[in-house]
CSV table of C-alpha atoms in Angstrom, one decimal:
chain,number,residue,atom,x,y,z
A,1,MET,CA,136.5,120.4,179.1
A,2,SER,CA,135.5,117.1,180.5
A,3,GLU,CA,133.4,116.2,177.5
A,4,HIS,CA,135.8,113.8,175.8
A,5,THR,CA,134.0,110.8,177.3
A,6,HIS,CA,130.6,112.2,176.2
A,7,ASP,CA,131.9,113.3,172.8
A,8,HIS,CA,129.9,110.7,170.9
A,9,ASP,CA,126.6,111.6,172.5
A,10,HIS,CA,127.5,115.2,172.2
A,11,HIS,CA,127.8,115.3,168.5
A,12,GLU,CA,124.9,113.1,167.8
A,13,ALA,CA,122.7,115.6,169.7
A,14,GLU,CA,124.2,118.6,167.9
A,15,GLY,CA,121.8,120.4,165.6
A,16,PRO,CA,118.3,119.4,164.8
A,17,HIS,CA,117.3,116.0,163.6
A,18,VAL,CA,116.3,116.3,159.9
A,19,SER,CA,114.1,114.1,157.9
A,20,LEU,CA,113.5,113.5,154.2
A,21,LYS,CA,109.8,114.1,154.6
A,22,GLU,CA,110.4,117.5,156.1
A,23,TYR,CA,112.7,118.6,153.2
A,24,VAL,CA,110.4,117.2,150.5
A,25,THR,CA,107.3,118.9,152.0
A,26,GLY,CA,109.2,122.2,152.3
A,27,PHE,CA,110.4,121.9,148.7
A,28,VAL,CA,107.0,121.2,147.3
A,29,LEU,CA,105.4,124.0,149.2
A,30,ALA,CA,108.2,126.4,148.2
A,31,VAL,CA,107.8,125.5,144.5
A,32,ILE,CA,104.0,126.1,144.7
A,33,LEU,CA,104.5,129.4,146.5
A,34,THR,CA,107.1,130.5,144.0
A,35,VAL,CA,105.2,129.5,140.8
A,36,ILE,CA,102.0,131.2,141.8
A,37,PRO,CA,103.4,134.7,142.2
A,38,PHE,CA,105.4,134.4,139.0
A,39,TRP,CA,102.3,133.2,137.2
A,40,VAL,CA,100.3,136.1,138.7
A,41,VAL,CA,102.8,138.7,137.4
A,42,MET,CA,103.8,137.1,134.1
A,43,GLY,CA,100.3,136.2,133.1
A,44,ASN,CA,98.8,139.6,134.1
A,45,VAL,CA,96.1,137.8,136.2
A,46,PHE,CA,94.9,140.9,138.0
A,47,GLU,CA,94.0,144.3,136.4
A,48,SER,CA,95.3,146.5,139.3
A,49,SER,CA,98.9,146.6,140.3
A,50,THR,CA,98.0,147.1,143.9
A,51,THR,CA,96.1,143.8,144.0
A,52,THR,CA,99.0,142.0,142.3
A,53,ALA,CA,101.5,143.5,144.8
A,54,LEU,CA,99.4,142.6,147.8
A,55,VAL,CA,98.9,139.0,146.5
A,56,ILE,CA,102.6,138.4,145.8
A,57,LEU,CA,103.7,140.0,149.1
A,58,SER,CA,101.4,137.7,151.0
A,59,PHE,CA,102.9,134.7,149.1
A,60,MET,CA,106.3,136.0,150.0
A,61,VAL,CA,105.4,136.1,153.7
A,62,VAL,CA,104.0,132.5,153.6
A,63,GLN,CA,107.0,131.2,151.6
A,64,ILE,CA,109.5,132.8,154.1
A,65,PHE,CA,107.6,131.1,156.9
A,66,VAL,CA,107.8,127.7,155.0
A,67,HIS,CA,111.5,128.1,154.5
A,68,MET,CA,112.0,128.9,158.2
A,69,VAL,CA,110.1,125.9,159.4
A,70,PHE,CA,111.1,123.2,156.9
A,71,PHE,CA,114.6,124.2,155.9
A,72,LEU,CA,115.9,126.2,158.8
A,73,HIS,CA,114.0,123.9,161.3
A,74,MET,CA,112.8,126.8,163.4
A,75,ASN,CA,110.7,125.9,166.5
A,76,PHE,CA,110.2,127.2,170.0
A,77,HIS,CA,112.5,124.8,171.8
A,78,SER,CA,115.7,124.6,169.8
A,79,GLU,CA,118.6,126.1,171.8
A,80,GLY,CA,116.3,126.6,174.7
A,81,GLY,CA,114.1,129.0,172.8
A,82,TRP,CA,116.9,131.5,172.1
A,83,ASN,CA,116.8,130.9,168.4
A,84,MET,CA,113.2,132.0,168.3
A,85,LEU,CA,113.7,134.9,170.6
A,86,ALA,CA,116.6,136.2,168.4
A,87,LEU,CA,114.4,135.7,165.3
A,88,ILE,CA,111.4,137.6,166.8
A,89,PHE,CA,113.7,140.5,167.9
A,90,THR,CA,115.2,140.6,164.4
A,91,LEU,CA,111.7,140.6,162.8
A,92,VAL,CA,110.7,143.6,165.0
A,93,LEU,CA,113.9,145.5,163.9
A,94,VAL,CA,113.3,144.6,160.3
A,95,PHE,CA,109.8,145.8,160.5
A,96,ILE,CA,110.8,149.1,162.1
A,97,THR,CA,113.6,149.6,159.5
A,98,LEU,CA,111.3,148.9,156.5
A,99,ALA,CA,108.1,150.5,157.6
A,100,GLY,CA,109.9,153.5,159.2
A,101,SER,CA,112.1,154.2,156.2
A,102,LEU,CA,109.2,154.0,153.8
A,103,TRP,CA,106.9,156.1,156.0
A,104,VAL,CA,109.5,158.9,156.5
A,105,MET,CA,110.7,159.0,153.0
A,106,ILE,CA,107.2,158.9,151.4
A,107,SER,CA,106.2,161.7,153.7
A,108,LEU,CA,109.3,163.7,152.7
A,109,ASN,CA,108.6,163.1,149.0
A,110,ASN,CA,105.0,164.2,149.4
A,111,ASN,CA,105.8,167.3,151.5
A,112,MET,CA,109.1,168.5,150.3
A,113,MET,CA,109.2,168.0,146.5
A,114,PRO,CA,111.0,170.9,144.8
A,115,GLY,CA,107.8,172.0,143.0
A,116,MET,CA,106.1,172.8,146.3
A,117,MET,CA,108.8,175.1,147.7
B,1,MET,CA,131.4,124.7,193.5
B,2,SER,CA,132.7,125.8,190.2
B,3,GLU,CA,135.4,127.8,192.0
B,4,ALA,CA,138.2,125.6,190.7
B,5,THR,CA,137.3,126.0,187.1
B,6,MET,CA,136.8,129.7,187.4
B,7,THR,CA,140.1,130.3,189.1
B,8,ALA,CA,141.9,128.3,186.5
B,9,ASP,CA,141.8,131.3,184.1
B,10,GLY,CA,142.7,133.6,187.0
B,11,LYS,CA,139.9,136.0,186.4
B,12,THR,CA,137.5,135.5,189.2
B,13,GLN,CA,140.0,134.7,192.0
B,14,ASP,CA,138.9,137.7,194.0
B,15,GLY,CA,135.3,136.5,194.1
B,16,GLN,CA,134.0,138.6,191.2
B,17,LEU,CA,130.6,137.9,189.7
B,18,GLU,CA,130.5,134.8,187.6
B,19,PHE,CA,128.7,135.6,184.3
B,20,LEU,CA,129.1,132.2,182.9
B,21,VAL,CA,126.6,129.9,184.6
B,22,LYS,CA,128.2,126.5,184.8
B,23,GLY,CA,125.0,124.6,185.5
B,24,ASP,CA,122.8,122.7,183.1
B,25,HIS,CA,121.2,125.8,181.8
B,26,HIS,CA,123.5,127.0,179.1
B,27,PRO,CA,123.3,125.2,175.8
B,28,GLN,CA,125.9,122.7,175.0
B,29,ASN,CA,126.4,123.8,171.4
B,30,GLY,CA,127.1,127.5,171.5
B,31,THR,CA,128.3,127.5,167.9
B,32,LEU,CA,124.9,126.9,166.3
B,33,LEU,CA,123.2,129.6,168.4
B,34,GLY,CA,126.1,132.0,167.8
B,35,PHE,CA,125.9,131.4,164.1
B,36,TRP,CA,122.2,131.9,164.2
B,37,LEU,CA,122.8,135.3,165.9
B,38,TYR,CA,125.2,136.2,163.1
B,39,LEU,CA,122.5,135.3,160.5
B,40,MET,CA,120.1,137.6,162.3
B,41,SER,CA,122.5,140.5,162.2
B,42,ASP,CA,123.1,139.7,158.5
B,43,CYS,CA,119.3,139.9,158.2
B,44,LEU,CA,119.5,143.5,159.4
B,45,ILE,CA,122.0,144.4,156.7
B,46,PHE,CA,119.5,143.1,154.1
B,47,ALA,CA,116.7,145.0,155.9
B,48,ALA,CA,118.6,148.2,155.4
B,49,LEU,CA,119.2,147.4,151.8
B,50,PHE,CA,115.6,146.4,151.2
B,51,ALA,CA,114.5,149.7,152.9
B,52,THR,CA,116.9,151.6,150.6
B,53,TYR,CA,115.5,149.8,147.6
B,54,GLY,CA,111.9,150.4,148.7
B,55,VAL,CA,112.5,154.1,149.0
B,56,LEU,CA,114.4,154.5,145.7
B,57,ALA,CA,112.4,151.9,143.7
B,58,ARG,CA,110.7,154.5,141.5
B,59,SER,CA,113.5,157.0,141.4
B,60,TYR,CA,114.4,156.4,137.7
B,61,ALA,CA,116.0,159.9,137.1
B,62,GLY,CA,115.1,159.5,133.4
B,63,GLY,CA,116.8,156.2,133.2
B,64,PRO,CA,115.2,152.8,132.5
B,65,THR,CA,112.4,151.4,134.6
B,66,GLY,CA,112.2,148.0,136.1
B,67,MET,CA,109.7,147.0,133.5
B,68,GLU,CA,112.2,147.8,130.8
B,69,VAL,CA,115.3,146.1,132.2
B,70,PHE,CA,114.1,143.1,134.2
B,71,ASP,CA,113.9,139.7,132.4
B,72,LEU,CA,111.6,137.6,134.4
B,73,THR,CA,112.6,134.4,132.6
B,74,LEU,CA,116.2,134.8,133.9
B,75,VAL,CA,114.8,135.4,137.4
B,76,ALA,CA,112.7,132.3,137.2
B,77,ILE,CA,115.7,130.2,136.1
B,78,ASN,CA,117.7,131.7,139.0
B,79,THR,CA,115.0,131.1,141.5
B,80,SER,CA,114.6,127.5,140.5
B,81,MET,CA,118.3,126.9,140.8
B,82,LEU,CA,118.4,128.4,144.3
B,83,LEU,CA,115.3,126.4,145.3
B,84,LEU,CA,116.8,123.2,144.0
B,85,SER,CA,120.1,123.9,145.8
B,86,SER,CA,118.1,124.1,149.0
B,87,ILE,CA,116.7,120.6,148.7
B,88,THR,CA,120.0,119.2,147.5
B,89,TYR,CA,121.6,120.7,150.6
B,90,GLY,CA,118.8,118.9,152.5
B,91,PHE,CA,119.9,115.6,150.9
B,92,ALA,CA,123.5,116.3,151.9
B,93,MET,CA,122.3,116.8,155.5
B,94,LEU,CA,120.4,113.5,155.4
B,95,GLU,CA,123.4,111.7,154.0
B,96,MET,CA,125.5,113.2,156.8
B,97,GLN,CA,123.0,112.2,159.4
B,98,ALA,CA,123.3,108.6,158.1
B,99,ASN,CA,127.1,109.0,158.3
B,100,ARG,CA,127.7,108.5,154.6
B,101,LEU,CA,130.6,110.6,153.6
B,102,LYS,CA,130.5,110.0,149.9
B,103,GLY,CA,126.8,110.9,149.6
B,104,THR,CA,127.4,114.0,151.7
B,105,LEU,CA,130.2,115.1,149.4
B,106,ILE,CA,128.2,114.4,146.2
B,107,TRP,CA,125.1,116.3,147.3
B,108,LEU,CA,127.2,119.2,148.7
B,109,GLY,CA,129.0,119.3,145.3
B,110,ILE,CA,125.7,119.5,143.4
B,111,THR,CA,124.5,122.2,145.7
B,112,GLY,CA,127.7,124.2,145.0
B,113,LEU,CA,127.2,123.7,141.3
B,114,LEU,CA,123.7,125.0,141.5
B,115,GLY,CA,125.0,128.0,143.5
B,116,ALA,CA,127.6,128.6,140.8
B,117,GLY,CA,124.9,128.4,138.1
B,118,PHE,CA,122.9,131.0,140.0
B,119,LEU,CA,125.9,133.3,140.2
B,120,ALA,CA,126.7,132.8,136.5
B,121,VAL,CA,123.1,133.9,135.5
B,122,GLU,CA,123.2,136.8,137.9
B,123,LEU,CA,126.6,138.0,136.5
B,124,TYR,CA,125.2,137.6,133.0
B,125,GLU,CA,122.3,139.8,134.0
B,126,PHE,CA,124.5,142.4,135.5
B,127,TYR,CA,126.8,142.4,132.5
B,128,HIS,CA,123.8,142.8,130.2
B,129,LEU,CA,122.4,145.7,132.3
B,130,ILE,CA,125.7,147.5,132.3
B,131,HIS,CA,126.1,146.8,128.6
B,132,ILE,CA,122.7,148.5,127.7
B,133,GLY,CA,123.7,151.5,129.9
B,134,ALA,CA,121.8,150.6,133.0
B,135,THR,CA,124.8,151.1,135.3
B,136,PRO,CA,124.6,151.7,139.1
B,137,GLN,CA,125.4,155.4,138.4
B,138,THR,CA,122.3,155.9,136.2
B,139,SER,CA,119.6,156.3,138.8
B,140,GLY,CA,118.7,155.8,142.4
B,141,PHE,CA,116.7,152.8,141.4
B,142,LEU,CA,119.6,151.1,139.8
B,143,THR,CA,122.0,152.0,142.6
B,144,ALA,CA,119.7,150.4,145.1
B,145,PHE,CA,119.1,147.4,142.8
B,146,PHE,CA,122.8,146.7,142.3
B,147,ALA,CA,123.5,147.2,146.0
B,148,LEU,CA,120.8,144.8,147.2
B,149,VAL,CA,121.1,142.1,144.5
B,150,GLY,CA,124.9,142.4,144.5
B,151,THR,CA,125.1,141.9,148.2
B,152,HIS,CA,123.0,138.8,148.0
B,153,GLY,CA,125.2,137.5,145.1
B,154,LEU,CA,128.3,138.2,147.2
B,155,HIS,CA,126.8,136.2,150.0
B,156,VAL,CA,126.2,133.3,147.6
B,157,LEU,CA,129.8,133.6,146.4
B,158,PHE,CA,131.2,133.4,149.9
B,159,GLY,CA,128.8,130.5,150.5
B,160,ILE,CA,130.4,128.6,147.6
B,161,VAL,CA,133.9,129.4,148.8
B,162,TRP,CA,132.9,128.0,152.2
B,163,LEU,CA,131.3,125.0,150.6
B,164,VAL,CA,134.4,124.2,148.6
B,165,THR,CA,136.6,124.6,151.7
B,166,LEU,CA,134.2,122.2,153.5
B,167,LEU,CA,134.5,119.6,150.8
B,168,PHE,CA,138.3,119.5,151.3
B,169,GLN,CA,137.9,119.4,155.1
B,170,LEU,CA,135.4,116.6,154.8
B,171,LYS,CA,137.6,114.7,152.4
B,172,LYS,CA,140.6,115.1,154.7
B,173,HIS,CA,139.0,114.5,158.2
B,174,GLY,CA,135.8,112.7,157.4
B,175,LEU,CA,132.5,113.2,159.3
B,176,ILE,CA,134.1,114.3,162.6
B,177,PRO,CA,131.9,116.4,165.0
B,178,ALA,CA,133.6,119.6,164.0
B,179,ASN,CA,132.9,119.0,160.3
B,180,LYS,CA,129.3,118.1,161.1
B,181,ARG,CA,128.9,121.3,162.9
B,182,ARG,CA,130.4,123.2,159.9
B,183,VAL,CA,127.9,121.5,157.6
B,184,PHE,CA,125.1,122.5,159.9
B,185,CYS,CA,126.2,126.1,160.0
B,186,LEU,CA,126.6,126.3,156.2
B,187,SER,CA,123.1,124.8,155.8
B,188,MET,CA,121.7,127.6,157.9
B,189,PHE,CA,123.7,130.1,155.8
B,190,TRP,CA,122.5,128.6,152.6
B,191,HIS,CA,118.8,128.3,153.5
B,192,PHE,CA,119.0,131.9,154.9
B,193,LEU,CA,120.3,133.1,151.5
B,194,ASP,CA,117.3,131.4,149.9
B,195,VAL,CA,114.9,133.2,152.3
B,196,VAL,CA,116.5,136.5,151.3
B,197,TRP,CA,116.2,135.6,147.7
B,198,VAL,CA,112.5,135.0,148.2
B,199,GLY,CA,112.3,138.7,149.3
B,200,VAL,CA,114.4,139.8,146.4
B,201,PHE,CA,112.5,138.1,143.6
B,202,THR,CA,109.2,139.3,145.1
B,203,PHE,CA,110.1,142.8,146.2
B,204,VAL,CA,112.6,143.7,143.5
B,205,TYR,CA,111.7,141.7,140.3
B,206,LEU,CA,108.0,140.8,140.5
B,207,MET,CA,107.0,144.2,142.0
B,208,GLY,CA,109.5,146.0,139.8
B,209,VAL,CA,107.8,145.0,136.5
B,210,LEU,CA,104.3,146.0,137.7
B,211,PRO,CA,103.0,149.1,135.9
């Protein structure tokens, strides 16, 4: 490759530029988003398990988003947008895997339990 | 125009299609994108394990339930160690950005120690579970639990191995571009493991202890 002359610029540009502010913001948000679900569960804040489950699952989604933005530096323009495209594709597959498995297996359990045959 | 470079490897001499566009459009740093794609495929492994756990989470087969075996205090300690290791890795990245080798090494070392602490607590938890008879063979729930949490732990272990290797490489060669790239890749790996752990502590532990 003819990049030897540009090697200096090349490695300076490699990877995202990170800042202390970004990491500290991410960390503080992550701590808050971790402590609340633990408190909700350990302190029995809600009567119903379903409510608790929904609340902690929403905190999980928000926290994953925070980690993605502040720690993994996700945005729409790194690597020409290919990072984000790969991430969205993966999220679709993850959703299909999780929702599909649960849907199929819960239906199987409901309809084919030994007691019913 | 790129005929000369393409014929150098002797593959497109007969005018075959060129799949590698030599213009300005392909990213300079293929490694980071490639590593990101690896992480995304790793994500699918975890999706499969999460789905398995989701299906088997209440299949106790007469064995212990999550509420009986999970110790949330341990999980909280583990979670805080992993979270702290995320920001210490961030400090290592900042030191590296400022071209300070010593600071990078120190913060990477602290990150590794926190990772090792996480693993130690997790191994203690596994040991304790097996000791009280909650082995992977006991029920579908425990099989799925050990598979999911064990795979995550294994990733952390390999992350630590990689981190220690990187410490030696940094010590020997300093902050050369190749080493900076490695630190970047490991940072993605490390933060990715943290993201998976967020899923684990919510989905497995916190939801597992709900009545």
